[in-house]
Amino acid sequence: MTQNPAAQTPAVTGAAHGGGTQHTGDTSKALYGGKSSRRITVRDITAAKERGEKWPMLTAYDAMTASVFDEAGIPVLLVGDSMGNCHLGYDTTVPVTLDEMTMLSAAVVRGTRRSLIVADLPFGSYQEGATQALRSATRLVKEAGVGAVKLEGGERSHRQIQLLVESGIPVMAHIGLTPQSVNAMGYRVQGRGEEAAAQLLRDAKSVQDAGAFAVVLELVPAELAAEVTRVLHVPTVGIGAGPETDAQVLVWTDMLGLTPGRVPRFVKQYADLRSVMTQAVRGYADEVVSGGFPTADNSVH
Ligand code: KIV
């Protein structure tokens, strides 16, 4: 059996990071900007909701990028099945396998010291029922060393969430737009209209009752996301769900400008890595062709 020291030993280094929390009172415990350097747990996430603290989450798919986000103080990193589109070259998240998820989750765990690592259960690894979900989630916890798993679906995933939580595996739920169901629902805003909004509220309560420690709300009208956030005692994590959720998550390649072509309207781009990298790579290629690289400084004698 793979032993994963990162999973067993709390982190011992790390720094307090630049603030950003809006809550008042003791900020030393803040998920972002707080003083603690040990690895964050789901109990810390629960406490943040009680303090009324907002927090950021990002996706990560490899050790080196994850280490940047960890050192920047991002408290929760999601090894999302968006790796299908953003890392593995698939068109959707549907083809992602449990083997791929396990391998990349282990890399993210190895690259981080403080962030709580949450791994997605990929499509086909939990839909058969609670026992299959437990088998799949157990691999991610034992072999990759993640601290929690995420799965899609509200009422329909209640039994799976319940068994995982009873078995000691923390679960982040994901409702609203659930990309693994793209073939059935497309990429459309969810929860519009009275009936759909009522269903979304039922889904949110159902995953909370099953024991989920947090709920992702994807592409949901801002007013409805705000209502869900008020009603639930576990934190909501919004993506395309307006400003009132307890936390926000973005796909890192979207927010840092690496994703080619159009990104969803709700994404804010904080950098243009695609241009930066293209320019740097062309600079290197030009110098190789012109003889400007390597120079004596880049050579051994
Ligand atoms: O896979 C992913 O990146 C996700 C986020 C969009 C929440 O599920």
mmCIF file of C-alpha atoms and ligand atoms in Angstrom:
data_model
loop_
_atom_site.group_PDB
_atom_site.id
_atom_site.type_symbol
_atom_site.label_atom_id
_atom_site.label_comp_id
_atom_site.label_asym_id
_atom_site.label_seq_id
_atom_site.Cartn_x
_atom_site.Cartn_y
_atom_site.Cartn_z
ATOM 1 C CA MET A 1 0.000 0.000 0.000
ATOM 2 C CA THR A 2 1.309 3.451 -0.887
ATOM 3 C CA GLN A 3 2.292 5.430 2.151
ATOM 4 C CA ASN A 4 1.880 9.157 1.769
ATOM 5 C CA PRO A 5 3.746 11.192 4.371
ATOM 6 C CA ALA A 6 2.142 14.428 3.195
ATOM 7 C CA ALA A 7 -1.243 12.975 4.022
ATOM 8 C CA GLN A 8 -0.258 11.897 7.504
ATOM 9 C CA THR A 9 1.957 14.705 8.741
ATOM 10 C CA PRO A 10 0.612 18.192 9.280
ATOM 11 C CA ALA A 11 2.625 20.834 7.448
ATOM 12 C CA VAL A 12 5.310 22.461 9.531
ATOM 13 C CA THR A 13 6.208 25.533 7.504
ATOM 14 C CA GLY A 14 4.394 28.330 5.775
ATOM 15 C CA ALA A 15 3.805 31.985 6.334
ATOM 16 C CA ALA A 16 0.999 34.289 7.196
ATOM 17 C CA HIS A 17 -0.258 35.696 3.931
ATOM 18 C CA GLY A 18 -1.577 39.034 2.844
ATOM 19 C CA GLY A 19 -5.042 39.690 4.210
ATOM 20 C CA GLY A 20 -8.245 39.715 2.269
ATOM 21 C CA THR A 21 -10.720 38.500 4.832
ATOM 22 C CA GLN A 22 -13.664 40.758 5.501
ATOM 23 C CA HIS A 23 -14.792 39.396 8.833
ATOM 24 C CA THR A 24 -14.007 41.285 11.981
ATOM 25 C CA GLY A 25 -12.521 39.975 15.228
ATOM 26 C CA ASP A 26 -9.623 37.507 15.561
ATOM 27 C CA THR A 27 -8.034 37.270 12.100
ATOM 28 C CA SER A 28 -5.179 35.002 13.213
ATOM 29 C CA LYS A 29 -7.346 31.963 12.488
ATOM 30 C CA ALA A 30 -8.397 33.190 9.042
ATOM 31 C CA LEU A 31 -8.185 30.601 6.270
ATOM 32 C CA TYR A 32 -6.551 33.226 4.024
ATOM 33 C CA GLY A 33 -4.201 35.626 5.758
ATOM 34 C CA GLY A 34 -4.225 33.764 9.085
ATOM 35 C CA LYS A 35 -1.189 32.725 11.118
ATOM 36 C CA SER A 36 -1.561 28.961 11.205
ATOM 37 C CA SER A 37 0.909 27.036 9.043
ATOM 38 C CA ARG A 38 -0.426 23.501 9.572
ATOM 39 C CA ARG A 39 -2.503 21.840 6.889
ATOM 40 C CA ILE A 40 -6.078 23.114 6.778
ATOM 41 C CA THR A 41 -8.842 20.664 7.637
ATOM 42 C CA VAL A 42 -12.568 20.560 7.058
ATOM 43 C CA ARG A 43 -13.035 21.653 10.672
ATOM 44 C CA ASP A 44 -11.273 24.921 9.786
ATOM 45 C CA ILE A 45 -13.707 25.356 6.892
ATOM 46 C CA THR A 46 -16.683 24.862 9.201
ATOM 47 C CA ALA A 47 -15.241 27.367 11.689
ATOM 48 C CA ALA A 48 -14.788 29.952 8.917
ATOM 49 C CA LYS A 49 -18.534 29.856 8.164
ATOM 50 C CA GLU A 50 -19.253 30.400 11.857
ATOM 51 C CA ARG A 51 -16.957 33.460 11.775
ATOM 52 C CA GLY A 52 -18.634 34.754 8.606
ATOM 53 C CA GLU A 53 -15.314 34.617 6.757
ATOM 54 C CA LYS A 54 -15.026 34.490 2.975
ATOM 55 C CA TRP A 55 -12.292 32.382 1.367
ATOM 56 C CA PRO A 56 -10.801 31.636 -2.041
ATOM 57 C CA MET A 57 -10.402 28.254 -3.719
ATOM 58 C CA LEU A 58 -8.590 27.404 -6.966
ATOM 59 C CA THR A 59 -8.152 24.306 -9.053
ATOM 60 C CA ALA A 60 -4.703 22.689 -9.365
ATOM 61 C CA TYR A 61 -3.499 19.741 -11.428
ATOM 62 C CA ASP A 62 0.249 19.455 -10.840
ATOM 63 C CA ALA A 63 2.776 19.798 -8.033
ATOM 64 C CA MET A 64 4.592 22.925 -9.188
ATOM 65 C CA THR A 65 1.553 25.076 -9.899
ATOM 66 C CA ALA A 66 -0.067 23.838 -6.704
ATOM 67 C CA SER A 67 3.017 24.923 -4.738
ATOM 68 C CA VAL A 68 2.597 28.477 -6.068
ATOM 69 C CA PHE A 69 -1.034 28.601 -4.938
ATOM 70 C CA ASP A 70 -0.176 27.014 -1.589
ATOM 71 C CA GLU A 71 2.611 29.537 -0.952
ATOM 72 C CA ALA A 72 0.247 32.350 -1.969
ATOM 73 C CA GLY A 73 -2.027 31.203 0.839
ATOM 74 C CA ILE A 74 -4.971 29.695 -1.063
ATOM 75 C CA PRO A 75 -6.542 27.558 1.684
ATOM 76 C CA VAL A 76 -8.365 25.008 -0.475
ATOM 77 C CA LEU A 77 -7.166 23.521 -3.775
ATOM 78 C CA LEU A 78 -9.479 21.423 -5.905
ATOM 79 C CA VAL A 79 -8.000 18.760 -8.140
ATOM 80 C CA GLY A 80 -11.005 19.229 -10.364
ATOM 81 C CA ASP A 81 -12.048 16.946 -13.159
ATOM 82 C CA SER A 82 -11.739 20.156 -15.189
ATOM 83 C CA MET A 83 -8.261 18.646 -15.626
ATOM 84 C CA GLY A 84 -9.975 16.908 -18.557
ATOM 85 C CA ASN A 85 -10.258 20.189 -20.475
ATOM 86 C CA CYS A 86 -7.431 22.146 -18.823
ATOM 87 C CA HIS A 87 -4.651 19.619 -18.482
ATOM 88 C CA LEU A 88 -5.313 16.401 -20.389
ATOM 89 C CA GLY A 89 -6.635 17.755 -23.691
ATOM 90 C CA TYR A 90 -10.137 16.224 -23.556
ATOM 91 C CA ASP A 91 -13.188 18.187 -24.741
ATOM 92 C CA THR A 92 -15.128 17.675 -21.502
ATOM 93 C CA THR A 93 -14.670 16.304 -17.985
ATOM 94 C CA VAL A 94 -16.479 13.068 -18.885
ATOM 95 C CA PRO A 95 -13.469 10.963 -20.041
ATOM 96 C CA VAL A 96 -11.364 11.638 -16.912
ATOM 97 C CA THR A 97 -10.546 8.374 -15.146
ATOM 98 C CA LEU A 98 -9.996 7.540 -11.499
ATOM 99 C CA ASP A 99 -6.391 6.556 -12.325
ATOM 100 C CA GLU A 100 -5.739 10.004 -13.828
ATOM 101 C CA MET A 101 -7.410 11.715 -10.893
ATOM 102 C CA THR A 102 -5.391 9.668 -8.394
ATOM 103 C CA MET A 103 -2.065 10.378 -10.100
ATOM 104 C CA LEU A 104 -2.566 14.144 -10.400
ATOM 105 C CA SER A 105 -4.085 14.451 -6.911
ATOM 106 C CA ALA A 106 -0.993 12.783 -5.446
ATOM 107 C CA ALA A 107 1.181 15.318 -7.302
ATOM 108 C CA VAL A 108 -0.840 18.235 -5.890
ATOM 109 C CA VAL A 109 -0.610 16.816 -2.354
ATOM 110 C CA ARG A 110 3.173 16.423 -2.742
ATOM 111 C CA GLY A 111 3.500 20.028 -3.951
ATOM 112 C CA THR A 112 1.659 21.596 -1.026
ATOM 113 C CA ARG A 113 2.088 22.050 2.719
ATOM 114 C CA ARG A 114 -0.884 24.036 3.982
ATOM 115 C CA SER A 115 -3.820 23.884 1.541
ATOM 116 C CA LEU A 116 -6.636 21.409 2.054
ATOM 117 C CA ILE A 117 -6.637 19.251 -1.091
ATOM 118 C CA VAL A 118 -10.038 18.188 -2.428
ATOM 119 C CA ALA A 119 -10.190 15.724 -5.332
ATOM 120 C CA ASP A 120 -13.115 15.230 -7.690
ATOM 121 C CA LEU A 121 -14.663 11.816 -8.046
ATOM 122 C CA PRO A 122 -14.667 11.488 -11.849
ATOM 123 C CA PHE A 123 -17.688 10.523 -13.927
ATOM 124 C CA GLY A 124 -18.448 6.820 -13.636
ATOM 125 C CA SER A 125 -16.628 6.369 -10.328
ATOM 126 C CA TYR A 126 -19.635 6.864 -7.999
ATOM 127 C CA GLN A 127 -22.893 6.850 -9.995
ATOM 128 C CA GLU A 128 -23.446 3.090 -9.487
ATOM 129 C CA GLY A 129 -24.082 3.658 -5.812
ATOM 130 C CA ALA A 130 -22.658 4.294 -2.379
ATOM 131 C CA THR A 131 -20.363 1.257 -2.323
ATOM 132 C CA GLN A 132 -18.716 2.216 -5.599
ATOM 133 C CA ALA A 133 -18.341 5.801 -4.328
ATOM 134 C CA LEU A 134 -16.656 4.552 -1.157
ATOM 135 C CA ARG A 135 -14.270 2.325 -3.129
ATOM 136 C CA SER A 136 -13.286 5.241 -5.414
ATOM 137 C CA ALA A 137 -12.968 7.828 -2.662
ATOM 138 C CA THR A 138 -10.894 5.426 -0.563
ATOM 139 C CA ARG A 139 -8.325 5.252 -3.393
ATOM 140 C CA LEU A 140 -8.058 9.047 -3.498
ATOM 141 C CA VAL A 141 -7.590 9.264 0.263
ATOM 142 C CA LYS A 142 -5.182 6.314 0.630
ATOM 143 C CA GLU A 143 -3.136 6.520 -2.567
ATOM 144 C CA ALA A 144 -3.168 10.272 -3.280
ATOM 145 C CA GLY A 145 -3.467 11.536 0.287
ATOM 146 C CA VAL A 146 -6.256 14.065 -0.302
ATOM 147 C CA GLY A 147 -8.168 15.497 2.646
ATOM 148 C CA ALA A 148 -11.609 15.409 1.027
ATOM 149 C CA VAL A 149 -13.431 14.458 -2.164
ATOM 150 C CA LYS A 150 -16.024 16.270 -4.248
ATOM 151 C CA LEU A 151 -18.873 14.734 -6.188
ATOM 152 C CA GLU A 152 -21.690 16.098 -8.318
ATOM 153 C CA GLY A 153 -25.419 15.870 -7.678
ATOM 154 C CA GLY A 154 -27.925 16.894 -5.020
ATOM 155 C CA GLU A 155 -30.695 14.551 -3.872
ATOM 156 C CA ARG A 156 -29.485 11.942 -6.350
ATOM 157 C CA SER A 157 -26.095 11.696 -4.603
ATOM 158 C CA HIS A 158 -27.434 11.715 -1.025
ATOM 159 C CA ARG A 159 -26.660 8.029 -0.285
ATOM 160 C CA GLN A 160 -23.134 8.273 -1.681
ATOM 161 C CA ILE A 161 -22.329 11.339 0.437
ATOM 162 C CA GLN A 162 -23.823 9.753 3.545
ATOM 163 C CA LEU A 163 -21.731 6.570 3.300
ATOM 164 C CA LEU A 164 -18.494 8.460 2.581
ATOM 165 C CA VAL A 165 -19.040 10.773 5.546
ATOM 166 C CA GLU A 166 -19.968 7.846 7.821
ATOM 167 C CA SER A 167 -16.744 6.190 6.669
ATOM 168 C CA GLY A 168 -14.647 9.200 7.642
ATOM 169 C CA ILE A 169 -14.180 10.798 4.224
ATOM 170 C CA PRO A 170 -15.160 14.482 4.104
ATOM 171 C CA VAL A 171 -17.289 15.384 1.082
ATOM 172 C CA MET A 172 -17.738 18.641 -0.788
ATOM 173 C CA ALA A 173 -20.956 18.502 -2.801
ATOM 174 C CA HIS A 174 -21.500 20.177 -6.193
ATOM 175 C CA ILE A 175 -24.925 21.278 -7.436
ATOM 176 C CA GLY A 176 -26.351 23.666 -10.035
ATOM 177 C CA LEU A 177 -24.517 23.103 -13.308
ATOM 178 C CA THR A 178 -22.815 19.724 -13.019
ATOM 179 C CA PRO A 179 -20.428 19.392 -15.989
ATOM 180 C CA GLN A 180 -20.289 15.579 -15.813
ATOM 181 C CA SER A 181 -23.937 15.693 -16.976
ATOM 182 C CA VAL A 182 -23.125 17.902 -19.980
ATOM 183 C CA ASN A 183 -24.617 15.356 -22.371
ATOM 184 C CA ALA A 184 -27.962 15.639 -20.564
ATOM 185 C CA MET A 185 -28.091 19.273 -19.387
ATOM 186 C CA GLY A 186 -25.595 21.201 -21.556
ATOM 187 C CA TYR A 187 -23.772 24.210 -20.076
ATOM 188 C CA ARG A 188 -26.780 26.282 -19.001
ATOM 189 C CA VAL A 189 -27.654 28.402 -15.975
ATOM 190 C CA GLN A 190 -29.432 26.233 -13.393
ATOM 191 C CA GLY A 191 -32.138 27.156 -10.893
ATOM 192 C CA ARG A 192 -33.964 29.720 -13.058
ATOM 193 C CA GLY A 193 -37.709 29.794 -12.443
ATOM 194 C CA GLU A 194 -39.705 28.860 -9.362
ATOM 195 C CA GLU A 195 -39.640 25.104 -9.767
ATOM 196 C CA ALA A 196 -35.941 24.868 -10.635
ATOM 197 C CA ALA A 197 -35.055 27.181 -7.731
ATOM 198 C CA ALA A 198 -37.080 25.028 -5.315
ATOM 199 C CA GLN A 199 -35.282 21.908 -6.598
ATOM 200 C CA LEU A 200 -31.901 23.578 -6.121
ATOM 201 C CA LEU A 201 -32.818 24.427 -2.521
ATOM 202 C CA ARG A 202 -33.915 20.824 -1.936
ATOM 203 C CA ASP A 203 -30.622 19.605 -3.428
ATOM 204 C CA ALA A 204 -28.624 21.934 -1.177
ATOM 205 C CA LYS A 205 -30.449 20.796 1.958
ATOM 206 C CA SER A 206 -30.175 17.161 0.941
ATOM 207 C CA VAL A 207 -26.371 17.233 0.571
ATOM 208 C CA GLN A 208 -26.049 19.151 3.827
ATOM 209 C CA ASP A 209 -28.258 16.590 5.607
ATOM 210 C CA ALA A 210 -26.124 13.796 4.125
ATOM 211 C CA GLY A 211 -23.095 15.355 5.833
ATOM 212 C CA ALA A 212 -21.313 17.385 3.136
ATOM 213 C CA PHE A 213 -18.962 19.954 4.711
ATOM 214 C CA ALA A 214 -19.375 22.446 1.832
ATOM 215 C CA VAL A 215 -21.404 22.845 -1.359
ATOM 216 C CA VAL A 216 -20.234 24.157 -4.720
ATOM 217 C CA LEU A 217 -22.929 26.166 -6.531
ATOM 218 C CA GLU A 218 -22.096 26.401 -10.232
ATOM 219 C CA LEU A 219 -23.814 28.784 -12.651
ATOM 220 C CA VAL A 220 -26.756 29.674 -10.450
ATOM 221 C CA PRO A 221 -28.524 33.085 -10.320
ATOM 222 C CA ALA A 222 -26.849 35.298 -7.706
ATOM 223 C CA GLU A 223 -30.079 35.831 -5.701
ATOM 224 C CA LEU A 224 -30.703 32.103 -5.435
ATOM 225 C CA ALA A 225 -27.074 31.432 -4.425
ATOM 226 C CA ALA A 226 -27.449 34.102 -1.734
ATOM 227 C CA GLU A 227 -30.592 32.402 -0.423
ATOM 228 C CA VAL A 228 -28.916 28.979 -0.338
ATOM 229 C CA THR A 229 -25.975 30.551 1.518
ATOM 230 C CA ARG A 230 -28.341 32.041 4.118
ATOM 231 C CA VAL A 231 -30.265 28.814 4.604
ATOM 232 C CA LEU A 232 -27.326 26.388 4.898
ATOM 233 C CA HIS A 233 -25.051 26.109 7.922
ATOM 234 C CA VAL A 234 -22.249 24.666 5.765
ATOM 235 C CA PRO A 235 -20.337 27.013 3.454
ATOM 236 C CA THR A 236 -21.269 27.542 -0.178
ATOM 237 C CA VAL A 237 -18.535 27.844 -2.797
ATOM 238 C CA GLY A 238 -19.672 29.819 -5.822
ATOM 239 C CA ILE A 239 -18.527 29.671 -9.427
ATOM 240 C CA GLY A 240 -20.700 31.885 -11.585
ATOM 241 C CA ALA A 241 -23.019 32.260 -8.589
ATOM 242 C CA GLY A 242 -22.564 35.911 -7.622
ATOM 243 C CA PRO A 243 -20.878 37.614 -4.683
ATOM 244 C CA GLU A 244 -22.895 36.294 -1.717
ATOM 245 C CA THR A 245 -21.523 32.768 -1.398
ATOM 246 C CA ASP A 246 -19.144 31.998 1.477
ATOM 247 C CA ALA A 247 -16.271 31.115 -0.868
ATOM 248 C CA GLN A 248 -15.391 31.456 -4.531
ATOM 249 C CA VAL A 249 -13.674 28.973 -6.845
ATOM 250 C CA LEU A 250 -12.175 29.517 -10.282
ATOM 251 C CA VAL A 251 -10.402 27.221 -12.713
ATOM 252 C CA TRP A 252 -6.803 28.427 -12.542
ATOM 253 C CA THR A 253 -6.083 28.325 -16.279
ATOM 254 C CA ASP A 254 -9.123 30.574 -16.828
ATOM 255 C CA MET A 255 -8.264 33.166 -14.163
ATOM 256 C CA LEU A 256 -4.575 33.359 -15.101
ATOM 257 C CA GLY A 257 -5.233 33.610 -18.839
ATOM 258 C CA LEU A 258 -3.768 30.309 -20.017
ATOM 259 C CA THR A 259 -6.986 28.824 -21.401
ATOM 260 C CA PRO A 260 -7.132 29.343 -25.181
ATOM 261 C CA GLY A 261 -10.222 30.972 -26.723
ATOM 262 C CA ARG A 262 -13.260 32.136 -24.824
ATOM 263 C CA VAL A 263 -13.731 31.626 -21.101
ATOM 264 C CA PRO A 264 -17.108 31.853 -19.320
ATOM 265 C CA ARG A 265 -18.387 35.380 -18.651
ATOM 266 C CA PHE A 266 -18.227 34.946 -14.883
ATOM 267 C CA VAL A 267 -14.438 34.482 -14.982
ATOM 268 C CA LYS A 268 -12.234 37.428 -14.058
ATOM 269 C CA GLN A 269 -8.810 37.200 -15.672
ATOM 270 C CA TYR A 270 -6.051 38.276 -13.261
ATOM 271 C CA ALA A 271 -3.117 37.676 -15.636
ATOM 272 C CA ASP A 272 -2.392 36.861 -19.276
ATOM 273 C CA LEU A 273 -0.054 33.901 -18.932
ATOM 274 C CA ARG A 274 -0.652 32.779 -22.504
ATOM 275 C CA SER A 275 0.854 36.003 -23.858
ATOM 276 C CA VAL A 276 3.664 36.012 -21.278
ATOM 277 C CA MET A 277 4.618 32.415 -22.130
ATOM 278 C CA THR A 278 4.304 32.897 -25.889
ATOM 279 C CA GLN A 279 6.564 35.940 -25.767
ATOM 280 C CA ALA A 280 9.159 34.178 -23.628
ATOM 281 C CA VAL A 281 9.161 31.035 -25.758
ATOM 282 C CA ARG A 282 9.540 33.095 -28.961
ATOM 283 C CA GLY A 283 12.406 35.044 -27.358
ATOM 284 C CA TYR A 284 14.174 31.768 -26.621
ATOM 285 C CA ALA A 285 13.501 30.339 -30.105
ATOM 286 C CA ASP A 286 14.689 33.546 -31.839
ATOM 287 C CA GLU A 287 17.926 33.522 -29.857
ATOM 288 C CA VAL A 288 18.595 29.850 -30.617
ATOM 289 C CA VAL A 289 18.167 30.589 -34.330
ATOM 290 C CA SER A 290 20.237 33.801 -34.245
ATOM 291 C CA GLY A 291 22.968 32.348 -32.046
ATOM 292 C CA GLY A 292 22.151 34.679 -29.130
ATOM 293 C CA PHE A 293 21.627 31.684 -26.827
ATOM 294 C CA PRO A 294 23.585 30.126 -25.305
ATOM 295 C CA THR A 295 26.348 32.589 -24.503
ATOM 296 C CA ALA A 296 29.517 31.849 -22.542
ATOM 297 C CA ASP A 297 27.501 32.519 -19.363
ATOM 298 C CA ASN A 298 25.168 29.663 -20.218
ATOM 299 C CA SER A 299 27.989 27.258 -21.031
ATOM 300 C CA VAL A 300 30.250 25.005 -18.973
ATOM 301 C CA HIS A 301 34.005 24.916 -19.549
HETATM 302 O O1 KIV B 1 -13.655 20.441 -11.909
HETATM 303 C C1 KIV B 1 -13.721 21.626 -11.527
HETATM 304 O O2 KIV B 1 -12.847 22.447 -11.786
HETATM 305 C C2 KIV B 1 -14.884 22.007 -10.749
HETATM 306 C C3 KIV B 1 -15.037 23.457 -10.418
HETATM 307 C C4 KIV B 1 -15.560 24.163 -11.612
HETATM 308 C C5 KIV B 1 -15.890 23.668 -9.241
HETATM 309 O O3 KIV B 1 -15.683 21.204 -10.418
#
